[in-house]
Short mmCIF file of C-alpha atoms in Angstrom, two decimals:
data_model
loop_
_atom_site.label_atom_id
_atom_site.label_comp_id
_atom_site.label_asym_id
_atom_site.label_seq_id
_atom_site.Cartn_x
_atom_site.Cartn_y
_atom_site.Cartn_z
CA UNK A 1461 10.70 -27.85 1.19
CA UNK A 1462 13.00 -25.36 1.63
CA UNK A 1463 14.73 -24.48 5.17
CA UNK A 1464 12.70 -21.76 7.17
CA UNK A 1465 14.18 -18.79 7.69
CA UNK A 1466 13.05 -18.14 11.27
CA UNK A 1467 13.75 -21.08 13.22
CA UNK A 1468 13.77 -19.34 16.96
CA UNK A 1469 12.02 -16.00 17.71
CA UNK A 1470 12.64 -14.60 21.47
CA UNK A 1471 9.60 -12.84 23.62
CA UNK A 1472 10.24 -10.49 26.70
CA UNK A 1473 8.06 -9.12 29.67
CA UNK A 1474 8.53 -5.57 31.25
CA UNK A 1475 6.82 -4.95 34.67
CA UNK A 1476 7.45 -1.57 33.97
CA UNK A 1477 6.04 1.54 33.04
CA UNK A 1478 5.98 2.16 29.34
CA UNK A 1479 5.82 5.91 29.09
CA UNK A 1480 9.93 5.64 29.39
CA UNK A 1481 10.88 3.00 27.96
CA UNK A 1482 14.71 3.20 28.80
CA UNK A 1483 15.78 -0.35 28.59
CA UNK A 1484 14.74 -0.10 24.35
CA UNK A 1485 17.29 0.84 22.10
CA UNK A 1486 16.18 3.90 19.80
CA UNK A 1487 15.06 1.97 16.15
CA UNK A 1488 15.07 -1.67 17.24
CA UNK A 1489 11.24 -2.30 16.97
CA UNK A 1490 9.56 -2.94 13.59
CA UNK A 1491 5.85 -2.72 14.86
CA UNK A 1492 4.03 -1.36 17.80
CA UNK A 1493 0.46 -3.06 18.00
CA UNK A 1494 -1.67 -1.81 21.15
CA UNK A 1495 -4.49 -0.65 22.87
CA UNK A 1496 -4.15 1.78 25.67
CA UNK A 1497 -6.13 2.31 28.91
CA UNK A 1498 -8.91 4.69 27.00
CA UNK A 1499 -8.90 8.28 27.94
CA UNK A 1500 -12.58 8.99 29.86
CA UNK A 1501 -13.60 5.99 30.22
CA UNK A 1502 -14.25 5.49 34.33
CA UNK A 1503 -12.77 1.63 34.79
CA UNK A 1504 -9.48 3.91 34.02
CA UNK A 1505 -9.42 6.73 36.02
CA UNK A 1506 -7.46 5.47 38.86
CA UNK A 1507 -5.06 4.54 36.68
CA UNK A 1508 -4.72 7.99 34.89
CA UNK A 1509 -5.49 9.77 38.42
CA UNK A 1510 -2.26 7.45 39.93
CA UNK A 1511 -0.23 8.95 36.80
CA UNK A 1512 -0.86 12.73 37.31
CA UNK A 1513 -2.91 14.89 39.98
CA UNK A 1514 -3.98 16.76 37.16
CA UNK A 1515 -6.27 14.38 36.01
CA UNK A 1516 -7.51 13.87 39.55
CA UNK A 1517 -8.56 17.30 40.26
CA UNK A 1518 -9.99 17.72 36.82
CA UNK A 1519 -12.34 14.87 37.79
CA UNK A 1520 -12.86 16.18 41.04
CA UNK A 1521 -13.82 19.29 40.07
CA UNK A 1522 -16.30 18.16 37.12
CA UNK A 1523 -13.74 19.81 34.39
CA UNK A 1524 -14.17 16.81 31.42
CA UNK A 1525 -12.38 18.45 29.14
CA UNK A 1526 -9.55 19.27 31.20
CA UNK A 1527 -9.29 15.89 32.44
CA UNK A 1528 -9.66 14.51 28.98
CA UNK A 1529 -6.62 16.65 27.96
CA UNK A 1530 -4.62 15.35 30.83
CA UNK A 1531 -4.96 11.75 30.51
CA UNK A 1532 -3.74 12.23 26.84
CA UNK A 1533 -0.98 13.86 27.51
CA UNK A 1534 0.18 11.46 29.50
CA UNK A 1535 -0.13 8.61 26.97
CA UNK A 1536 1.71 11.37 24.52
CA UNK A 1537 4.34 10.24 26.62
CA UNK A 1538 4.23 6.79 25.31
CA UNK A 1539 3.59 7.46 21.52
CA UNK A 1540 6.86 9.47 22.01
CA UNK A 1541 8.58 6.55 23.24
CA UNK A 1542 7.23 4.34 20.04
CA UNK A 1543 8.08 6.46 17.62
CA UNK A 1544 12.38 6.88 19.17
CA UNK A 1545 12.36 3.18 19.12
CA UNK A 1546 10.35 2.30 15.87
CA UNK A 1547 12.79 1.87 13.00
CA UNK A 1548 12.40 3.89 9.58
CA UNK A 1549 9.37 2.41 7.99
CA UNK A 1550 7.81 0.95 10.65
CA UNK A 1551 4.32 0.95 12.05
CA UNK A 1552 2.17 2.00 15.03
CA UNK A 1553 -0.87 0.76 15.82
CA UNK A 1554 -3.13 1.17 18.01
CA UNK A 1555 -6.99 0.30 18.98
CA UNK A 1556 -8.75 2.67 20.59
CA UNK A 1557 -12.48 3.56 21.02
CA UNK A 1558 -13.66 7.04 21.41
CA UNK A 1559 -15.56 7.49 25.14
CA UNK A 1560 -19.24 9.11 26.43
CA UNK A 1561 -19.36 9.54 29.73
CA UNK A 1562 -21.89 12.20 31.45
CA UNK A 1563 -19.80 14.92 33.86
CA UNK A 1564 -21.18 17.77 36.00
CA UNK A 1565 -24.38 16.93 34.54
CA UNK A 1566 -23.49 17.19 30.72
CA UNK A 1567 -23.46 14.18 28.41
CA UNK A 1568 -20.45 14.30 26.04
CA UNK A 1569 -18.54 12.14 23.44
CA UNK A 1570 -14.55 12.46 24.24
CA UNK A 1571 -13.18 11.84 20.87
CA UNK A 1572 -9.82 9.78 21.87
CA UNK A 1573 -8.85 8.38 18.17
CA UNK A 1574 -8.91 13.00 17.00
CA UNK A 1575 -6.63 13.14 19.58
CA UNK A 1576 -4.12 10.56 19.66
CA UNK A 1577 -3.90 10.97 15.46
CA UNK A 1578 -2.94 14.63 16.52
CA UNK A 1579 -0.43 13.86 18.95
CA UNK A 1580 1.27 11.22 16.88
CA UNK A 1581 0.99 13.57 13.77
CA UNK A 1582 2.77 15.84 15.68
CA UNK A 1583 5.68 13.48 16.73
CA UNK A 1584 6.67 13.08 13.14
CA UNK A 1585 4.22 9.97 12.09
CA UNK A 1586 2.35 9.68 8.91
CA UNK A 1587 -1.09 8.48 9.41
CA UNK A 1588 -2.49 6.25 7.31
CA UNK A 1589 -6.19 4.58 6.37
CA UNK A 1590 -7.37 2.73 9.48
CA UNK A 1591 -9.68 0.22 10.16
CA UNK A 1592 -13.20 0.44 12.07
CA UNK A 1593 -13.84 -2.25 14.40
CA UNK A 1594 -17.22 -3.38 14.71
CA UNK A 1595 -17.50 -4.97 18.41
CA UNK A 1596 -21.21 -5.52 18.39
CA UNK A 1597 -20.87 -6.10 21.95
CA UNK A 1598 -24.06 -4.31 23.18
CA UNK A 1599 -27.48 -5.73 22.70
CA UNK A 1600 -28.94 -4.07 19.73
CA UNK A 1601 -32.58 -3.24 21.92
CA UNK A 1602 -30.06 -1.10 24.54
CA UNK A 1603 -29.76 2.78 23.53
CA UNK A 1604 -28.56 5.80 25.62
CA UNK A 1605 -30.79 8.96 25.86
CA UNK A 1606 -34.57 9.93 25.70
CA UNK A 1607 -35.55 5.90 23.85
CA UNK A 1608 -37.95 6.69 21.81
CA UNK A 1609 -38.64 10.49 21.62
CA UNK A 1610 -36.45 12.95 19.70
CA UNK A 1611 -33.15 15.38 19.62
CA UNK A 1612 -32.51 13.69 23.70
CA UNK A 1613 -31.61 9.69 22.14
CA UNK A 1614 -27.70 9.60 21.28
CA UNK A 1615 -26.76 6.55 18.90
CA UNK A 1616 -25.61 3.77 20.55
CA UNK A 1617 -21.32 3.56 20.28
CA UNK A 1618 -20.20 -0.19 18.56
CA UNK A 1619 -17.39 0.79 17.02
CA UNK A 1620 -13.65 1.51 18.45
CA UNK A 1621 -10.58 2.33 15.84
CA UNK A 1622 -7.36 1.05 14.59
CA UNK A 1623 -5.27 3.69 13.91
CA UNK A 1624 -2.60 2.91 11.32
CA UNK A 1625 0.45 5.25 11.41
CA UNK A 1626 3.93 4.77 9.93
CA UNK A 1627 7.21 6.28 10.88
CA UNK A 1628 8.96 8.10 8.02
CA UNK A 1629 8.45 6.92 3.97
CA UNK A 1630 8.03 2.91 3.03
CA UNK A 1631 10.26 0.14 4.43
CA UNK A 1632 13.42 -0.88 2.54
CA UNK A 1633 14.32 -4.39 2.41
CA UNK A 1634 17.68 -5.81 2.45
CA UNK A 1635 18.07 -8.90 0.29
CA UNK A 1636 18.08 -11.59 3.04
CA UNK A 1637 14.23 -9.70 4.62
CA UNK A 1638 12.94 -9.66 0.68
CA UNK A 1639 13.39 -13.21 1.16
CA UNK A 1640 11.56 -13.29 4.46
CA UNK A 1641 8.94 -10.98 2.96
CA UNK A 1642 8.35 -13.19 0.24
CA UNK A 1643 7.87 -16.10 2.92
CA UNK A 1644 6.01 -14.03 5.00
CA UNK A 1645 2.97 -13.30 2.56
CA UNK A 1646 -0.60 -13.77 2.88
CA UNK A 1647 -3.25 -15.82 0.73
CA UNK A 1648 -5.14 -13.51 -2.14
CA UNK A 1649 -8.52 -14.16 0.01
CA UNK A 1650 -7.27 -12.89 3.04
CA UNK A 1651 -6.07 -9.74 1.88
CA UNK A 1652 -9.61 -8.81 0.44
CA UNK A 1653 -11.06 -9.27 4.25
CA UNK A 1654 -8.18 -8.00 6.21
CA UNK A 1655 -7.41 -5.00 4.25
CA UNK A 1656 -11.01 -4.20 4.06
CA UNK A 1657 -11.88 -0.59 6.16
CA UNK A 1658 -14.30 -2.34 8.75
CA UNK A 1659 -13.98 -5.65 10.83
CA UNK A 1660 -16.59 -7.65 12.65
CA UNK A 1661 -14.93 -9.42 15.10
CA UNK A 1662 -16.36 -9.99 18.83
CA UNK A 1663 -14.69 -8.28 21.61
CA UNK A 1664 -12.15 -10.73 23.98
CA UNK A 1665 -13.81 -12.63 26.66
CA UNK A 1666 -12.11 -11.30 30.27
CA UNK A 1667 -11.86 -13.47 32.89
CA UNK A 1668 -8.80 -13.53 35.68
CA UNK A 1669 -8.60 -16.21 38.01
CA UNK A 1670 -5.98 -16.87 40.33
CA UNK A 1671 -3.01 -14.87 39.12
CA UNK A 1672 -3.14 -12.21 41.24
CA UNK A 1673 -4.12 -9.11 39.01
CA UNK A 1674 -5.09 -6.13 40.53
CA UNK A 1675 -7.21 -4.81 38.17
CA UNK A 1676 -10.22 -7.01 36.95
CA UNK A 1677 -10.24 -5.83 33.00
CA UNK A 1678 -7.83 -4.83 30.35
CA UNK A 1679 -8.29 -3.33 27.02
CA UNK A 1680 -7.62 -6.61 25.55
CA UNK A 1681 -8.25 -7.55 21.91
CA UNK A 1682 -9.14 -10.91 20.19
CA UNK A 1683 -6.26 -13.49 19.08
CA UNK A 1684 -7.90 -13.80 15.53
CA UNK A 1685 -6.98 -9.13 15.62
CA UNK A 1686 -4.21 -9.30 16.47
CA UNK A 1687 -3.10 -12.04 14.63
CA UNK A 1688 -3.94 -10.26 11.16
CA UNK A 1689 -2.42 -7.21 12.16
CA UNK A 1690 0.95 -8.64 13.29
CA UNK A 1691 0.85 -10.86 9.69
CA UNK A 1692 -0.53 -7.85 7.40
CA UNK A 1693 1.94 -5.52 9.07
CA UNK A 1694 5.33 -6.83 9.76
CA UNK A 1695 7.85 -10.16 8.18
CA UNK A 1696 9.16 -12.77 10.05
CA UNK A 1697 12.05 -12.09 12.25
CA UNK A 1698 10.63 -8.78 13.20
CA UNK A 1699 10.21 -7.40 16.62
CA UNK A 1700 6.40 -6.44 17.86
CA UNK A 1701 6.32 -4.64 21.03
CA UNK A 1702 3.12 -3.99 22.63
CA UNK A 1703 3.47 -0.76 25.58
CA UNK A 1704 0.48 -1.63 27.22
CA UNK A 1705 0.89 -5.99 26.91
CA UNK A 1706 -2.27 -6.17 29.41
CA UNK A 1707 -3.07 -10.23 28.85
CA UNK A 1708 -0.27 -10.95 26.24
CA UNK A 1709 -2.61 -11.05 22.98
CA UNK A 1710 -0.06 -8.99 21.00
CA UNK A 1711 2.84 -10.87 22.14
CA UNK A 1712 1.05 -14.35 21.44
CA UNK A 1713 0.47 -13.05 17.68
CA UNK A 1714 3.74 -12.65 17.48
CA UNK A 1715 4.86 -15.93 19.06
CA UNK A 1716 2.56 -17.75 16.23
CA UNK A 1717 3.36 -15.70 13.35
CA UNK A 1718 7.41 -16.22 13.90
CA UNK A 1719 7.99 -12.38 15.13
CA UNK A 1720 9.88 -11.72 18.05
CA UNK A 1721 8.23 -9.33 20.67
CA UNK A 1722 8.42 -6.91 23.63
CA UNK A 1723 5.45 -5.84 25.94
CA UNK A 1724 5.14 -3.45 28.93
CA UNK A 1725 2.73 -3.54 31.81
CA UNK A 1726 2.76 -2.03 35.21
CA UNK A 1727 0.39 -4.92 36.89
CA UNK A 1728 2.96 -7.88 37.70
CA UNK A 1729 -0.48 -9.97 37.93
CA UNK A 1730 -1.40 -9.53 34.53
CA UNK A 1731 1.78 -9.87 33.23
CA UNK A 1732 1.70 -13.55 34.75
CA UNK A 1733 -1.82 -14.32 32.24
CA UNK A 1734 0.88 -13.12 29.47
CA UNK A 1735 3.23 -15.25 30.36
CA UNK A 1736 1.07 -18.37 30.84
CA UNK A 1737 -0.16 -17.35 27.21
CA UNK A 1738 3.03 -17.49 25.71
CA UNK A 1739 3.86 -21.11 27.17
CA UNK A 1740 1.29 -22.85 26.26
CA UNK A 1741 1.60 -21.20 22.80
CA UNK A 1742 1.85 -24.96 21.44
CA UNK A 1743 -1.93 -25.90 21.61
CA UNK A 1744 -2.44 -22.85 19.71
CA UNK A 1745 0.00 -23.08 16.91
CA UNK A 1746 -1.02 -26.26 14.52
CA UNK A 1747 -4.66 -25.33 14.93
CA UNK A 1748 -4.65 -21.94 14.03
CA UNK A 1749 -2.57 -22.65 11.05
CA UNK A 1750 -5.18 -25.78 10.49
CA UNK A 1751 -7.66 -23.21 10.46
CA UNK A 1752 -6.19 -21.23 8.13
CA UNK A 1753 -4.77 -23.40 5.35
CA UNK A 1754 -8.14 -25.27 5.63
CA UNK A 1755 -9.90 -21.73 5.23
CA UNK A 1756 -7.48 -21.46 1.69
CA UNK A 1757 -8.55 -25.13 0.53
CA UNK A 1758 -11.80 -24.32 0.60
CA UNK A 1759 -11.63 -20.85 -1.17
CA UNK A 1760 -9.80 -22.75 -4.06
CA UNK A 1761 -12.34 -25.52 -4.79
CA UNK A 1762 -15.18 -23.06 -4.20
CA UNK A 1763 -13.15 -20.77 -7.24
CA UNK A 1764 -12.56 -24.34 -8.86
CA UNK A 1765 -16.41 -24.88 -9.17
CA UNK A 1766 -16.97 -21.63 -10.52
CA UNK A 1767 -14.81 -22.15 -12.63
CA UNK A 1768 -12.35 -18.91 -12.22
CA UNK A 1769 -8.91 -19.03 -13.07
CA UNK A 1770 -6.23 -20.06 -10.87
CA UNK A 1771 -2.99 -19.73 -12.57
CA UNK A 1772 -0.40 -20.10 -9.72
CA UNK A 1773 1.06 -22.98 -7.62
CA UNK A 1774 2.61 -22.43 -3.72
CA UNK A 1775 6.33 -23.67 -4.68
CA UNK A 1776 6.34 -25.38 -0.99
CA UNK A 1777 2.98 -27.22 -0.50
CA UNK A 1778 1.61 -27.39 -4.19
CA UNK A 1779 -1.54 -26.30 -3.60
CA UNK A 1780 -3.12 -23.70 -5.89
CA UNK A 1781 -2.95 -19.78 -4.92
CA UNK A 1782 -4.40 -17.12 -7.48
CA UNK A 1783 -1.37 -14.83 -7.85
CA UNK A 1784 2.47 -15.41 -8.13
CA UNK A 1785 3.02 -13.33 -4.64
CA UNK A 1786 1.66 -16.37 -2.69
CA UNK A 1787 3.66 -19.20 -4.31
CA UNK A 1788 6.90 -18.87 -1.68
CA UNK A 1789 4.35 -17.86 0.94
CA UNK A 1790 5.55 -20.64 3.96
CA UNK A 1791 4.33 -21.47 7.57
CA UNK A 1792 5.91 -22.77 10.99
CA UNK A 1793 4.68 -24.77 13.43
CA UNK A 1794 5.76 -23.98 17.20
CA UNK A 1795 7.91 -26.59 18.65
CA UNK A 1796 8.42 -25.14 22.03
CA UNK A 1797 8.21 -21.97 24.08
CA UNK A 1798 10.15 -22.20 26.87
CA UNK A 1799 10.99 -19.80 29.80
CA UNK A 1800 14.50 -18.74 30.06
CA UNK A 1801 14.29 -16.59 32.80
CA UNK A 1802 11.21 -15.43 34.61
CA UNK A 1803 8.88 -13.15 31.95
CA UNK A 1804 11.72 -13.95 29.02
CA UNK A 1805 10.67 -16.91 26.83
CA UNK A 1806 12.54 -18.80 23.50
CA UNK A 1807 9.96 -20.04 20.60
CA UNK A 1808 11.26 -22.76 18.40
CA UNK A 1809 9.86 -23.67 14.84
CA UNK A 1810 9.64 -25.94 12.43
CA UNK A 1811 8.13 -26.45 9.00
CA UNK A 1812 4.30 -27.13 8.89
CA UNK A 1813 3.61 -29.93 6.84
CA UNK A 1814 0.23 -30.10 4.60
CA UNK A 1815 0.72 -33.72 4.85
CA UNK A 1816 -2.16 -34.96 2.41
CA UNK A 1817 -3.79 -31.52 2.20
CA UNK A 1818 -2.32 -30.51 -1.11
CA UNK A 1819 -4.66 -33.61 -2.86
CA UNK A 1820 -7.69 -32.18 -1.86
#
């Protein structure tokens, strides 16, 4: 096999506040993949309210919308900052869900993804088609409203967004990341489900224990999310940052998918559940690639016994793929992640082996 072209990949923690991000260089980030604290929804509010007294005396006062606008336009701030330090081509995204929350009396959706695709439009990104995440995590007997009697019973929210925006026209390649991009492709299978307009995937399980955190939830996403999104959106080698790192599920993407990344998060406590994340990184690598390789296998003999073509061979591991875009597609194993200073960490890599896999 030949040599991999990522064989390190470095990972660094900001207790900081991401709405300046001054210690970023402007275009050294290829992808930004978060989700924010979510404009009106109330385990936020101090949050927002510690950010700007605007927000607080919109609450106070029972203004919604006013407080709605306020707490947006101080996450503006931070799509500003990933769009100076995005690089030409590169992608913003972000998972948000849209809020209803009852104020002064008046029931009302706040429609956060409208206004965050605004704000970005207007710093200069291009958005793109995005993704609806089904969450299913309510029980499908709960409702909100009037139950069973007319016009009063509002439709019961499962969904949140991923809003897919680039910065300036498509990527250009030198010849040394066409390589990487060719190493960095996906299986044929995976792009019909990933690329797909609608995931079901469950929400991440929260649960802090002993690390200090000051705030008992995050907006945290699932591994297998972020995951796709880092590998559908970005090559190896390339820099994630995350502006609102929370738990570390961006960063750990990253870690396993051979990217380098960045994340921000003002709550030292949380940031330590990041950093745990990202060393033990190791128990997470060979079976997630298990998973997936195993996941191809399967596909193939399934396309074997129904007798569909399969015209193309993986150069690497010699296993069947269905087109010619697949056949350099490689994979590394993580080898180590080690801290070298306090919330900065060094991955190392190398090749994962099929081993007998290929025979099956």
């Amino acid at each position: 096999m030949k040599d991999i072209l990522v064989s390190e990949t470095f990972h660094k923690l900001y207790n900081s506040d991401s709405r300046k991000m001054d210690k970023l260089s402007d275009e050294s980030v290829n992808l930004v993949l978060t989700s924010p604290p979510y404009p009106m929804v109330e385990m936020w509010d101090d949050l927002f309210k510690s950010w700007d007294k605007n927000t607080k005396n919109a609450l106070s006062k029972n203004l919604g919308n006013e407080a709605f606008e306020a707490m947006h336009l101080q996450l503006d701030k931070v799509w500003g900052e990933c769009f100076r330090v995005l690089k030409e081509g590169g992608i913003l995204l972000i998972n948000i869900g849209d809020a209803t929350r009852s104020i002064g009396g008046e029931f009302s959706l706040f429609s956060n993804h409208s206004r965050i695709l605004q704000a970005c439009r207007n710093f200069g990104f291009t958005s793109l088609p995005d993704i609806l995440w089904r969450k299913q995590t309510n029980s499908p007997t709960k409702f909100m409203g009037s139950g069973m009697y007319p016009v009063g019973a509002y439709v019961t929210y499962e969904h949140e967004y991923i809003l897919i925006l680039r910065k300036g026209g498509l990527r250009k390649y030198s010849k040394s990341e066409t390589e990487i991009r060719r190493n960095s492709a996906f299986f044929w299978e995976e792009r019909n489900v990933w690329f797909s307009d609608v995931w079901d995937l469950k929400g991440e399980r929260q649960i802090f224990k002993d690390v200090g955190a000051s705030r008992e939830r995050t907006a945290a996403f699932p591994l297998d999310f972020a995951y796709r999104l880092v590998n559908m959106f970005s090559i190896k080698g390339d820099t994630v940052l995350d502006p609102f790192l929370g738990t570390g599920t961006a960063s750990l993407a990253a870690l396993l998918s051979s990217r380098n990344s960045l994340g921000y998060d003002v709550d030292q406590g949380i940031l330590e559940i990041s950093r745990k994340k990202l060393l033990a990184a190791v128990n997470v690598s060979s079976k997630i690639l298990q998973n997936r390789l195993q996941s191809h296998l399967d596909f193939i003999s399934d396309r074997k016994k129904q007798k569909k073509e399969i015209s193309h061979t993986n150069k690497h591991y010699g296993f069947p793929v269905v087109t010619s875009q697949e056949t350099e597609l490689t994979f590394e194993l993580v080898d180590s992640s080690l801290e070298i200073e306090h919330f900065s960490l060094k991955a190392h890599y190398s090749p994962y082996n099929l081993q007998n896999s290929s025979k099956k």
